[in-house]
Amino acid sequence: MVADYWNRVRLLQKLILIVILFLIVPVLIIGYYLFSSSLLLAQRESREMLEKVSYQLNENIEYRIIGYQNILMQLSLDSGITTTLTQQYQSLQEEVTGLQQINSAVNRIRSYFPMKTIQFYKSNASLHEDGGTVLNLEKAEQEVWYAPMEDKTRQFYWYYEWKNDHSEPSLHISKWLVDYLSNERFGLIHVEVTNRALFDQITNPLTAKKGGFLVLDAKGKVLSNYMDRRDGGDIGELPYLEKIYESEHGWYSAKINGLQSMVVYDTNRLGWKIVTIVGQEELWKRLQLVKNAAITVSVLFVLLTFSVLAGFGLRTTKRLNSLIRSMRRVRDGDMGLTIKVHGKDELADLEVEFNNMSSRLEHSLSEISEARSRTETEKLNLLQAQINPHFLYNTLALVKSMAMDVGSSEIGSTVDALARFFRLALNRGVDMLTFREELEHVKAYLDIHESRYPGRLTAVFDIEEETLSCNIVKITLQPIVENALLHAFVRTGGRGCLTVTSRLLGDMLCVTVADNGSGMTKEQLDSLTKHANSGTDRQGFGIYNVNERLRRHYGQACRLRIQSAPGEGTTVQLLIPQNAGQVAPTG
């Protein structure tokens, strides 16, 4: 149905539809795609920037976390502290010395890292508590941060404690003290760090871009807020951050304080969410300007395209309509009509060809009229020519009868051979003979030659019976035999031997005509082969005639080969294809 409609549409309408479908629509689609790609590219650049910031913030926080973990690891591996907490004490003096050693190590560590408290909980009953740094393990069991240490086996335990009064939270880090020889626990180390001590040294890298970052724990509590610098709070007060708990990391756009912003988040190994946020209002304004400019350019492009198309299309259809009207006049008999040629474009070429066609049609009509009269004359000549073969046969029969009346058998046999020669050559106007009839034609020719030059030529025929029924183009062998008689035996006065053999090789009839004459040099053979293919030399014209007729009938399937050498004679071989439609029945 679409094809039928398209075939009925006029050329100008087709041109407009093609321009709309394949130029304007693709340009608009590409423009929209480029705008969308620009938006995606800008978003991707912002996202990649925020991802780098988020990664760097995570690295800074990780650095501090690892720093505190290293402190606990250093204290747990301190041989003096381990000895103090595990040895059996006999006197108060020994206990005081041991506790002083622990306090000295703690003070040294606290000078490098800000910590609210460092406490050692021990199971050694012989060591008394000092009330601050060294405490009994039973007291740890009463703390809120101790429960996770009973449920899991890890190197370090992190716990955030939130006060009911929403004051600054505390971060608790704990580690079991283990005797690595017996693999038994003999106590634990506990460090309490303020939230401010952990995050205050981290600066906001997004200040220049009117953005910031937040750090939230796994339960949605705000650990650090660099967006509005508020301490405490939870996810309920920041609904635009609810999506960050749907996956470990990602990004999305959201309205924050009435402004379009991009949110990128990641999760560290403690389950904390590091969230970076930057506003996109300026980006949206720039993209809106680009969008408006693209729409304006697209509208101008469409208008300009239609203007140019309308002008060009109307001019083209006008010339085509003029050409069509001229063709109709020629069709109605106004031969020789010519039209004006405009310019040198393709339509001008069409107008020139129309003028040439009109002139040639006029000339051709006159030639056709003359040809008709010549055809009538040729028909009359053909009717007269049908009488000639009968007249020739009757005349030859009369000559033979007269020769027999005077007792001249030589004249009678020669006339009889000549009659057979012409009968087979004419063959009632048919081009094909059986190989049997072609051999009779050659033998008739050789009989006439024997009458002229008796005793000079010896002809030998080695013919396979199955080849006699094969088809062959008439007068194929006689020119080859004649060529041998004219050139092969010049030096011997016409004396020599001519051998004709035939074989059936598969579906190919192989016929060979060989003589024992003087032969040819390589240069003479190359010249004969060349002239046999082109017919430019009289010596090779007979071979050329045979080769050309075979090629016209059989195409490239047939072969004509010539072999010769000085003193060794010449051999001409024919390979003629046979198929079911070309083999005649024997009989």
Coordinates of C-alpha atoms in Angstrom, one line a residue:
M1 CA 0.0 0.0 0.0
V2 CA 2.8 2.4 0.8
A3 CA 4.6 1.5 -2.4
D4 CA 1.4 2.2 -4.4
Y5 CA 1.1 5.6 -2.8
W6 CA 4.8 6.4 -3.3
N7 CA 4.5 5.5 -7.0
R8 CA 1.6 8.0 -7.4
V9 CA 3.4 10.9 -5.7
R10 CA 4.8 13.5 -8.0
L11 CA 8.6 14.2 -8.1
L12 CA 8.6 17.5 -6.2
Q13 CA 6.4 15.9 -3.5
K14 CA 8.8 13.0 -3.3
L15 CA 11.8 15.3 -3.1
I16 CA 10.1 17.2 -0.2
L17 CA 9.3 14.0 1.6
I18 CA 12.8 12.7 1.1
V19 CA 14.3 15.9 2.5
I20 CA 12.0 15.8 5.5
L21 CA 12.6 12.1 6.3
F22 CA 16.3 11.8 5.5
L23 CA 17.6 15.3 6.2
I24 CA 15.4 17.4 8.5
V25 CA 14.2 14.7 10.8
P26 CA 17.7 13.2 11.2
V27 CA 19.2 16.7 11.8
L28 CA 16.6 17.3 14.5
I29 CA 17.2 13.9 16.0
I30 CA 20.9 14.4 16.0
G31 CA 20.5 17.9 17.5
Y32 CA 18.4 16.5 20.3
Y33 CA 20.8 13.6 20.8
L34 CA 23.7 16.1 21.0
F35 CA 21.9 18.2 23.5
S36 CA 21.1 15.1 25.6
S37 CA 24.6 14.0 25.2
S38 CA 25.9 17.4 26.4
L39 CA 23.6 17.1 29.4
L40 CA 24.8 13.6 30.2
L41 CA 28.4 14.7 29.6
A42 CA 28.1 17.7 32.0
Q43 CA 26.4 15.4 34.6
R44 CA 29.1 12.9 34.1
E45 CA 31.9 15.5 34.6
S46 CA 30.1 16.7 37.8
R47 CA 29.7 13.1 39.0
E48 CA 33.3 12.2 38.3
M49 CA 34.4 15.3 40.2
L50 CA 32.2 14.5 43.1
E51 CA 33.4 10.9 43.0
K52 CA 37.0 12.0 43.3
V53 CA 36.1 14.3 46.2
S54 CA 34.2 11.5 47.9
Y55 CA 37.2 9.2 47.4
Q56 CA 39.6 11.7 48.8
L57 CA 37.3 12.4 51.8
N58 CA 37.0 8.7 52.4
E59 CA 40.8 8.4 52.2
N60 CA 41.2 11.2 54.8
I61 CA 38.7 9.6 57.2
E62 CA 40.3 6.2 56.6
Y63 CA 43.6 7.7 57.5
R64 CA 42.3 8.9 60.9
I65 CA 40.5 5.6 61.5
I66 CA 43.7 3.6 60.7
G67 CA 45.6 6.0 62.9
Y68 CA 43.5 5.2 65.9
Q69 CA 43.6 1.5 65.1
N70 CA 47.4 1.7 64.9
I71 CA 47.4 3.3 68.4
L72 CA 45.4 0.4 69.8
M73 CA 47.6 -2.1 68.0
Q74 CA 50.8 -0.4 69.3
L75 CA 49.5 -0.4 72.9
S76 CA 48.4 -4.1 72.6
L77 CA 51.8 -5.1 71.4
D78 CA 53.7 -3.0 74.0
S79 CA 55.6 -5.5 76.1
G80 CA 55.7 -3.3 79.1
I81 CA 51.9 -2.8 79.1
T82 CA 51.3 -6.5 78.5
T83 CA 53.7 -7.4 81.3
T84 CA 52.0 -4.9 83.7
L85 CA 48.6 -6.3 83.0
T86 CA 49.4 -10.0 83.2
Q87 CA 52.1 -10.4 85.9
Q88 CA 51.3 -11.5 89.5
Y89 CA 52.0 -8.7 92.0
Q90 CA 53.4 -9.3 95.5
S91 CA 53.5 -5.7 96.7
L92 CA 51.8 -2.4 96.3
Q93 CA 55.1 -0.9 95.2
E94 CA 55.2 -3.2 92.2
E95 CA 51.6 -2.3 91.3
V96 CA 52.3 1.5 91.5
T97 CA 55.4 1.1 89.3
G98 CA 53.4 -0.9 86.7
L99 CA 50.5 1.6 86.7
Q100 CA 52.9 4.5 86.3
Q101 CA 54.4 2.8 83.2
I102 CA 51.0 2.4 81.6
N103 CA 50.1 6.1 82.3
S104 CA 53.4 7.2 80.9
A105 CA 52.7 5.3 77.6
V106 CA 49.1 6.7 77.5
N107 CA 50.3 10.3 78.0
R108 CA 52.8 9.8 75.2
I109 CA 50.2 8.5 72.8
R110 CA 47.7 11.3 73.7
S111 CA 50.2 13.9 72.8
Y112 CA 50.0 12.8 69.1
F113 CA 46.3 12.0 68.8
P114 CA 43.4 13.8 70.5
M115 CA 41.5 11.3 72.6
K116 CA 39.0 11.8 75.3
T117 CA 39.9 8.7 77.3
I118 CA 42.2 5.6 77.0
Q119 CA 41.3 2.7 79.4
F120 CA 42.6 -0.8 80.0
Y121 CA 40.2 -3.4 81.3
K122 CA 42.1 -6.3 82.9
S123 CA 41.2 -9.7 84.2
N124 CA 44.3 -9.9 86.5
A125 CA 43.0 -9.9 90.1
S126 CA 46.4 -9.2 91.6
L127 CA 46.5 -5.8 89.9
H128 CA 44.2 -3.2 91.5
E129 CA 42.3 -0.5 89.6
D130 CA 43.7 3.0 89.5
G131 CA 40.2 4.5 89.1
G132 CA 40.9 6.0 85.7
T133 CA 43.1 4.2 83.2
V134 CA 43.2 0.7 84.5
L135 CA 39.9 -1.0 85.4
N136 CA 38.5 -4.4 86.1
L137 CA 37.1 -6.3 83.1
E138 CA 33.7 -6.6 84.8
K139 CA 33.1 -2.9 84.6
A140 CA 33.5 -3.1 80.8
E141 CA 30.6 -5.4 80.6
Q142 CA 28.4 -2.6 81.9
E143 CA 29.2 -0.3 79.0
V144 CA 27.0 0.1 75.9
W145 CA 30.0 -0.5 73.6
Y146 CA 30.9 -3.9 75.1
A147 CA 27.9 -5.9 73.7
P148 CA 29.2 -6.0 70.1
M149 CA 32.6 -7.3 71.4
E150 CA 30.9 -10.4 72.8
D151 CA 29.0 -11.2 69.6
K152 CA 31.8 -11.0 67.0
T153 CA 35.5 -11.8 66.7
R154 CA 37.4 -8.9 65.0
Q155 CA 40.6 -7.0 65.6
F156 CA 38.9 -3.7 66.3
Y157 CA 35.4 -2.7 67.4
W158 CA 33.9 0.7 66.5
Y159 CA 30.8 2.0 68.2
Y160 CA 29.0 5.4 68.1
E161 CA 27.3 6.5 71.3
W162 CA 24.5 9.1 70.8
K163 CA 23.3 11.1 73.8
N164 CA 19.6 11.6 74.5
D165 CA 20.2 15.3 74.7
H166 CA 21.5 15.3 71.1
S167 CA 24.9 16.6 72.2
E168 CA 28.1 15.7 70.4
P169 CA 28.4 11.9 70.0
S170 CA 31.3 9.9 71.2
L171 CA 33.2 7.3 69.1
H172 CA 34.4 4.2 71.0
I173 CA 37.2 2.0 69.6
S174 CA 38.0 -1.3 71.4
K175 CA 40.4 -4.2 71.0
W176 CA 40.9 -7.4 72.9
L177 CA 44.2 -8.1 74.5
V178 CA 45.2 -11.7 73.7
D179 CA 48.1 -13.8 75.0
Y180 CA 49.4 -15.1 71.7
L181 CA 51.1 -18.1 73.3
S182 CA 47.9 -19.4 74.9
N183 CA 45.5 -17.5 72.7
E184 CA 43.5 -16.5 75.8
R185 CA 42.1 -13.0 76.4
F186 CA 43.5 -11.2 79.4
G187 CA 41.7 -7.8 78.9
L188 CA 40.9 -5.1 76.4
I189 CA 41.9 -1.6 75.4
H190 CA 39.2 1.0 75.0
V191 CA 39.6 4.5 73.5
E192 CA 36.9 7.2 73.4
V193 CA 37.2 10.0 70.8
T194 CA 35.0 13.0 70.3
N195 CA 33.3 13.5 67.0
R196 CA 34.9 16.9 66.6
A197 CA 38.4 15.4 67.1
L198 CA 37.7 13.0 64.2
F199 CA 36.3 15.4 61.6
D200 CA 37.3 18.9 62.5
Q201 CA 40.6 18.7 60.7
I202 CA 38.8 17.8 57.4
T203 CA 38.1 20.9 55.2
N204 CA 35.2 21.2 52.7
P205 CA 36.7 20.9 49.2
L206 CA 33.4 21.9 47.6
T207 CA 33.1 25.4 49.1
A208 CA 34.0 27.1 45.8
K209 CA 31.3 25.1 44.0
K210 CA 28.6 26.0 46.6
G211 CA 28.5 22.4 47.8
G212 CA 29.5 20.3 50.7
F213 CA 29.6 16.8 52.2
L214 CA 28.1 14.8 55.0
V215 CA 29.2 11.7 56.9
L216 CA 26.4 9.4 58.2
D217 CA 26.7 6.1 60.1
A218 CA 25.0 2.9 59.1
K219 CA 21.8 3.8 61.1
G220 CA 21.3 7.2 59.5
K221 CA 22.8 9.4 62.2
V222 CA 24.8 12.4 61.0
L223 CA 28.4 12.2 62.1
S224 CA 29.5 15.3 60.3
N225 CA 27.6 17.9 58.3
Y226 CA 29.5 20.3 56.1
M227 CA 26.4 21.5 54.2
D228 CA 24.9 23.7 56.9
R229 CA 27.4 23.1 59.7
R230 CA 24.8 21.6 62.1
D231 CA 25.9 19.0 64.6
G232 CA 23.9 15.9 65.2
G233 CA 20.6 15.0 63.5
D234 CA 19.6 12.0 61.5
I235 CA 18.3 11.0 58.1
G236 CA 14.7 11.9 59.0
E237 CA 15.7 15.6 58.9
L238 CA 17.4 15.1 55.5
P239 CA 14.8 13.3 53.3
Y240 CA 16.7 13.9 50.1
L241 CA 19.4 11.5 51.4
E242 CA 17.1 8.5 51.9
K243 CA 18.3 6.9 48.6
I244 CA 21.9 6.6 49.8
Y245 CA 21.0 3.5 51.8
E246 CA 19.7 1.6 48.7
S247 CA 23.2 0.7 47.6
E248 CA 26.8 0.9 48.6
H249 CA 27.7 3.7 46.2
G250 CA 26.0 5.7 43.4
W251 CA 24.6 9.1 42.4
Y252 CA 21.3 10.8 41.7
S253 CA 19.8 14.3 41.2
A254 CA 17.6 15.9 43.9
K255 CA 16.0 19.2 45.0
I256 CA 17.9 20.5 48.0
N257 CA 16.7 23.7 49.6
G258 CA 14.8 24.5 46.4
L259 CA 17.9 24.0 44.2
Q260 CA 18.7 21.2 41.7
S261 CA 21.7 19.4 43.0
M262 CA 23.7 16.2 42.4
V263 CA 24.4 13.7 45.1
V264 CA 27.2 11.2 45.0
Y265 CA 27.8 8.8 47.9
D266 CA 30.1 6.0 48.9
T267 CA 30.4 3.6 51.8
N268 CA 33.6 3.0 53.8
R269 CA 34.5 -0.2 55.7
L270 CA 32.8 0.9 58.9
G271 CA 29.5 1.2 57.0
W272 CA 29.6 5.1 57.1
K273 CA 28.2 6.9 54.2
I274 CA 30.4 9.7 52.7
V275 CA 28.0 12.0 50.8
T276 CA 29.1 14.8 48.5
I277 CA 26.6 17.4 47.2
V278 CA 27.0 20.2 44.6
G279 CA 24.4 22.5 43.1
Q280 CA 23.6 22.3 39.3
E281 CA 21.6 25.5 38.8
E282 CA 24.4 27.2 36.8
L283 CA 24.8 24.1 34.7
W284 CA 21.1 23.9 34.0
K285 CA 21.1 27.6 33.0
R286 CA 24.0 27.1 30.6
L287 CA 22.3 24.0 29.1
Q288 CA 19.1 26.0 28.7
L289 CA 20.9 28.6 26.7
V290 CA 22.4 25.9 24.5
K291 CA 19.0 24.3 24.1
N292 CA 17.4 27.6 23.0
A293 CA 20.2 28.3 20.6
A294 CA 19.9 24.8 19.1
I295 CA 16.1 25.2 18.6
T296 CA 16.6 28.6 16.9
V297 CA 19.3 27.2 14.5
S298 CA 17.0 24.2 13.8
V299 CA 14.1 26.4 12.9
L300 CA 16.2 28.6 10.6
F301 CA 17.7 25.5 9.0
V302 CA 14.2 24.0 8.2
L303 CA 13.0 27.3 6.8
L304 CA 16.1 27.8 4.6
T305 CA 16.0 24.2 3.4
F306 CA 12.3 24.5 2.4
S307 CA 13.0 27.8 0.6
V308 CA 15.9 26.4 -1.4
L309 CA 14.1 23.1 -2.1
A310 CA 10.9 24.9 -3.3
G311 CA 12.9 27.1 -5.7
F312 CA 15.1 24.3 -7.1
G313 CA 12.2 21.8 -7.2
L314 CA 9.8 24.1 -9.1
R315 CA 12.5 24.9 -11.7
T316 CA 13.4 21.2 -12.1
T317 CA 9.8 20.1 -12.5
K318 CA 9.1 22.9 -15.0
R319 CA 12.0 21.6 -17.2
L320 CA 10.8 18.0 -16.8
N321 CA 7.2 18.9 -17.8
S322 CA 8.5 20.7 -20.9
L323 CA 10.6 17.6 -21.8
I324 CA 7.5 15.3 -21.3
R325 CA 5.3 17.5 -23.5
S326 CA 8.0 17.4 -26.2
M327 CA 8.2 13.5 -25.9
R328 CA 4.4 13.3 -26.4
R329 CA 4.7 15.4 -29.6
V330 CA 7.4 13.1 -30.9
R331 CA 5.2 10.1 -30.0
D332 CA 2.4 11.6 -32.0
G333 CA 4.6 11.9 -35.1
D334 CA 6.4 15.2 -34.8
M335 CA 9.8 13.7 -35.7
G336 CA 12.9 15.8 -35.6
L337 CA 11.5 18.1 -32.8
T338 CA 14.2 19.7 -30.7
I339 CA 14.0 21.6 -27.4
K340 CA 16.2 24.3 -25.7
V341 CA 19.1 23.0 -23.6
H342 CA 19.5 24.8 -20.2
G343 CA 22.9 24.8 -18.6
K344 CA 25.2 21.8 -18.3
D345 CA 23.6 19.7 -15.5
E346 CA 22.1 16.2 -15.7
L347 CA 18.8 17.6 -17.0
A348 CA 20.7 19.4 -19.7
D349 CA 22.3 16.0 -20.7
L350 CA 18.7 14.6 -20.8
E351 CA 17.6 17.4 -23.1
V352 CA 20.6 16.9 -25.4
E353 CA 19.9 13.2 -25.5
F354 CA 16.3 13.9 -26.4
N355 CA 17.4 16.1 -29.3
N356 CA 19.8 13.4 -30.5
M357 CA 17.1 10.8 -30.1
S358 CA 14.5 12.8 -32.0
S359 CA 17.0 13.4 -34.9
R360 CA 18.0 9.7 -34.9
L361 CA 14.4 8.6 -34.9
E362 CA 13.8 10.7 -38.0
H363 CA 16.8 9.3 -39.7
S364 CA 16.0 5.8 -38.6
L365 CA 12.5 6.0 -40.0
S366 CA 13.9 6.9 -43.4
E367 CA 16.4 4.0 -43.2
I368 CA 13.6 1.6 -42.2
S369 CA 11.6 2.7 -45.2
E370 CA 14.5 2.1 -47.5
A371 CA 15.3 -1.3 -45.8
R372 CA 11.7 -2.5 -46.4
S373 CA 12.2 -2.0 -50.2
R374 CA 15.5 -3.8 -50.0
T375 CA 14.0 -6.6 -48.1
E376 CA 11.3 -7.2 -50.7
T377 CA 14.1 -7.3 -53.4
E378 CA 16.1 -9.8 -51.3
K379 CA 13.1 -12.1 -50.9
L380 CA 12.8 -12.2 -54.7
N381 CA 16.5 -13.0 -55.0
L382 CA 16.1 -15.8 -52.4
L383 CA 13.3 -17.4 -54.4
Q384 CA 15.5 -17.3 -57.5
A385 CA 18.5 -18.7 -55.5
Q386 CA 16.4 -21.8 -54.6
I387 CA 16.5 -22.8 -58.3
N388 CA 20.3 -22.6 -58.5
P389 CA 21.3 -25.8 -56.5
H390 CA 18.8 -27.9 -58.5
F391 CA 20.2 -26.5 -61.7
L392 CA 23.8 -27.2 -60.6
Y393 CA 23.0 -30.9 -59.6
N394 CA 21.1 -31.4 -62.9
T395 CA 23.9 -30.0 -64.9
L396 CA 26.6 -32.1 -63.2
A397 CA 24.4 -35.2 -63.7
L398 CA 24.2 -34.3 -67.4
V399 CA 28.0 -33.9 -67.7
K400 CA 28.5 -37.2 -66.0
S401 CA 26.1 -38.9 -68.4
M402 CA 27.9 -37.4 -71.4
A403 CA 31.3 -38.6 -70.0
M404 CA 30.0 -42.1 -69.6
D405 CA 28.7 -42.0 -73.1
V406 CA 32.2 -41.3 -74.5
G407 CA 33.7 -43.9 -72.1
S408 CA 35.6 -41.5 -69.8
S409 CA 35.3 -42.9 -66.3
E410 CA 37.8 -40.3 -64.9
I411 CA 35.6 -37.5 -65.9
G412 CA 32.6 -39.3 -64.5
S413 CA 34.2 -40.0 -61.1
T414 CA 35.5 -36.4 -60.9
V415 CA 32.0 -35.0 -61.7
D416 CA 30.5 -37.4 -59.2
A417 CA 32.9 -36.2 -56.5
L418 CA 32.2 -32.6 -57.3
A419 CA 28.5 -33.3 -57.0
R420 CA 28.9 -34.9 -53.6
F421 CA 31.2 -32.0 -52.5
F422 CA 28.5 -29.4 -53.3
R423 CA 25.6 -31.5 -52.0
L424 CA 27.3 -31.8 -48.6
A425 CA 28.5 -28.2 -48.6
L426 CA 25.1 -26.8 -49.3
N427 CA 23.3 -29.4 -47.0
R428 CA 19.9 -27.9 -47.7
G429 CA 20.9 -24.7 -45.8
V430 CA 21.5 -26.5 -42.5
D431 CA 24.8 -25.6 -40.6
M432 CA 25.3 -29.0 -38.8
L433 CA 26.4 -32.3 -40.2
T434 CA 27.1 -35.7 -38.7
F435 CA 30.8 -36.4 -38.6
R436 CA 30.2 -39.2 -41.1
E437 CA 28.9 -36.7 -43.6
E438 CA 31.8 -34.3 -42.9
L439 CA 34.2 -37.1 -43.7
E440 CA 32.4 -37.8 -47.0
H441 CA 32.8 -34.1 -47.8
V442 CA 36.5 -34.2 -47.1
K443 CA 36.9 -37.4 -49.1
A444 CA 35.0 -35.9 -52.1
Y445 CA 37.5 -32.9 -51.9
L446 CA 40.4 -35.4 -51.9
D447 CA 39.0 -37.3 -54.8
I448 CA 38.9 -34.1 -56.9
H449 CA 42.5 -33.4 -55.8
E450 CA 43.5 -36.9 -56.8
S451 CA 42.0 -36.4 -60.2
R452 CA 44.1 -33.2 -60.6
Y453 CA 47.4 -34.7 -59.1
P454 CA 47.1 -38.5 -59.4
G455 CA 49.4 -40.5 -57.1
R456 CA 50.9 -37.6 -55.2
L457 CA 48.9 -37.7 -52.0
T458 CA 48.3 -40.6 -49.7
A459 CA 45.3 -40.1 -47.3
V460 CA 44.9 -42.3 -44.2
F461 CA 41.7 -42.3 -42.1
D462 CA 41.8 -43.7 -38.6
I463 CA 38.2 -43.2 -37.4
E464 CA 36.5 -44.7 -34.4
E465 CA 33.0 -46.0 -35.2
E466 CA 31.3 -44.2 -32.3
T467 CA 32.5 -40.8 -33.5
L468 CA 30.6 -41.1 -36.8
S469 CA 27.3 -40.1 -35.2
C470 CA 28.7 -37.0 -33.5
N471 CA 27.6 -33.6 -34.8
I472 CA 30.0 -31.0 -36.3
V473 CA 29.7 -27.7 -38.0
K474 CA 29.8 -28.3 -41.8
I475 CA 32.9 -27.5 -43.8
T476 CA 35.2 -27.7 -40.7
L477 CA 37.8 -30.2 -41.9
Q478 CA 38.0 -29.2 -45.6
P479 CA 39.7 -25.8 -45.0
I480 CA 42.2 -27.5 -42.7
V481 CA 42.9 -30.2 -45.3
E482 CA 43.1 -27.6 -48.1
N483 CA 45.6 -25.5 -46.0
A484 CA 47.8 -28.6 -45.6
L485 CA 47.7 -29.3 -49.4
L486 CA 48.6 -25.7 -50.3
H487 CA 51.5 -25.3 -47.8
A488 CA 52.8 -28.5 -46.3
F489 CA 54.1 -30.2 -49.5
V490 CA 55.5 -27.3 -51.4
R491 CA 59.0 -28.6 -51.3
T492 CA 58.0 -32.2 -52.3
G493 CA 56.0 -31.2 -55.3
G494 CA 52.8 -32.0 -53.6
R495 CA 53.8 -35.5 -52.5
G496 CA 53.2 -36.6 -48.9
C497 CA 50.8 -38.3 -46.5
L498 CA 47.8 -36.8 -44.8
T499 CA 46.3 -38.6 -41.7
V500 CA 42.8 -37.9 -40.3
T501 CA 42.0 -39.5 -36.9
S502 CA 39.0 -39.2 -34.6
R503 CA 38.4 -40.2 -31.0
L504 CA 35.6 -39.6 -28.5
L505 CA 37.1 -38.3 -25.2
G506 CA 34.2 -38.2 -22.7
D507 CA 31.8 -35.6 -24.1
M508 CA 34.4 -34.2 -26.5
L509 CA 34.9 -35.2 -30.2
C510 CA 38.7 -35.1 -30.8
V511 CA 39.6 -34.8 -34.5
T512 CA 43.3 -34.6 -35.6
V513 CA 44.6 -33.7 -39.1
A514 CA 48.3 -34.4 -39.4
D515 CA 50.7 -34.2 -42.4
N516 CA 54.4 -35.2 -42.8
G517 CA 55.3 -32.1 -44.7
S518 CA 58.1 -29.6 -44.2
G519 CA 56.6 -28.2 -40.9
M520 CA 57.1 -24.7 -39.5
T521 CA 59.5 -22.8 -37.3
K522 CA 58.3 -21.4 -34.0
E523 CA 58.1 -17.9 -35.5
Q524 CA 56.0 -19.2 -38.4
L525 CA 53.7 -21.2 -36.0
D526 CA 53.2 -18.1 -33.7
S527 CA 52.4 -16.0 -36.8
L528 CA 49.9 -18.6 -38.0
T529 CA 48.3 -18.9 -34.6
K530 CA 48.0 -15.1 -34.3
H531 CA 46.5 -14.7 -37.8
A532 CA 44.2 -17.7 -37.2
N533 CA 42.7 -15.7 -34.3
S534 CA 42.5 -12.4 -36.2
G535 CA 42.1 -13.4 -39.8
T536 CA 44.6 -10.6 -40.9
D537 CA 46.7 -12.9 -43.1
R538 CA 45.6 -14.8 -46.2
Q539 CA 47.7 -17.9 -45.2
G540 CA 45.8 -18.2 -41.9
F541 CA 42.4 -17.2 -43.2
G542 CA 41.1 -20.8 -43.6
I543 CA 42.1 -21.7 -40.0
Y544 CA 40.6 -18.4 -38.9
N545 CA 37.4 -19.2 -40.7
V546 CA 37.1 -22.6 -39.0
N547 CA 38.1 -21.2 -35.5
E548 CA 35.6 -18.3 -35.8
R549 CA 32.7 -20.6 -36.9
L550 CA 33.4 -23.1 -34.1
R551 CA 33.5 -20.3 -31.4
R552 CA 30.3 -18.8 -32.6
H553 CA 28.5 -22.1 -32.4
Y554 CA 30.2 -23.7 -29.3
G555 CA 31.6 -20.6 -27.4
Q556 CA 34.8 -21.1 -25.4
A557 CA 34.1 -24.8 -24.9
C558 CA 35.8 -25.8 -28.2
R559 CA 39.6 -25.9 -28.8
L560 CA 41.8 -25.6 -31.9
R561 CA 45.4 -26.5 -31.3
I562 CA 48.3 -26.4 -33.8
Q563 CA 51.7 -28.2 -33.3
S564 CA 54.5 -28.0 -35.8
A565 CA 58.3 -28.2 -36.1
P566 CA 60.7 -28.0 -39.1
G567 CA 61.0 -31.4 -40.8
E568 CA 58.3 -33.0 -38.6
G569 CA 55.1 -31.9 -40.2
T570 CA 52.1 -30.1 -38.8
T571 CA 49.3 -31.4 -36.6
V572 CA 45.9 -29.6 -36.2
Q573 CA 43.7 -30.9 -33.4
L574 CA 40.0 -30.0 -32.8
L575 CA 38.1 -30.6 -29.6
I576 CA 34.4 -30.2 -30.2
P577 CA 31.9 -30.5 -27.3
Q578 CA 29.1 -33.0 -27.6
N579 CA 25.9 -33.2 -25.6
A580 CA 22.6 -35.0 -25.7
G581 CA 21.1 -32.5 -28.0
Q582 CA 24.0 -32.6 -30.5
V583 CA 24.5 -36.4 -31.0
A584 CA 22.6 -37.8 -34.0
P585 CA 21.5 -41.5 -34.1
T586 CA 23.7 -43.9 -35.9
G587 CA 22.5 -45.6 -39.1

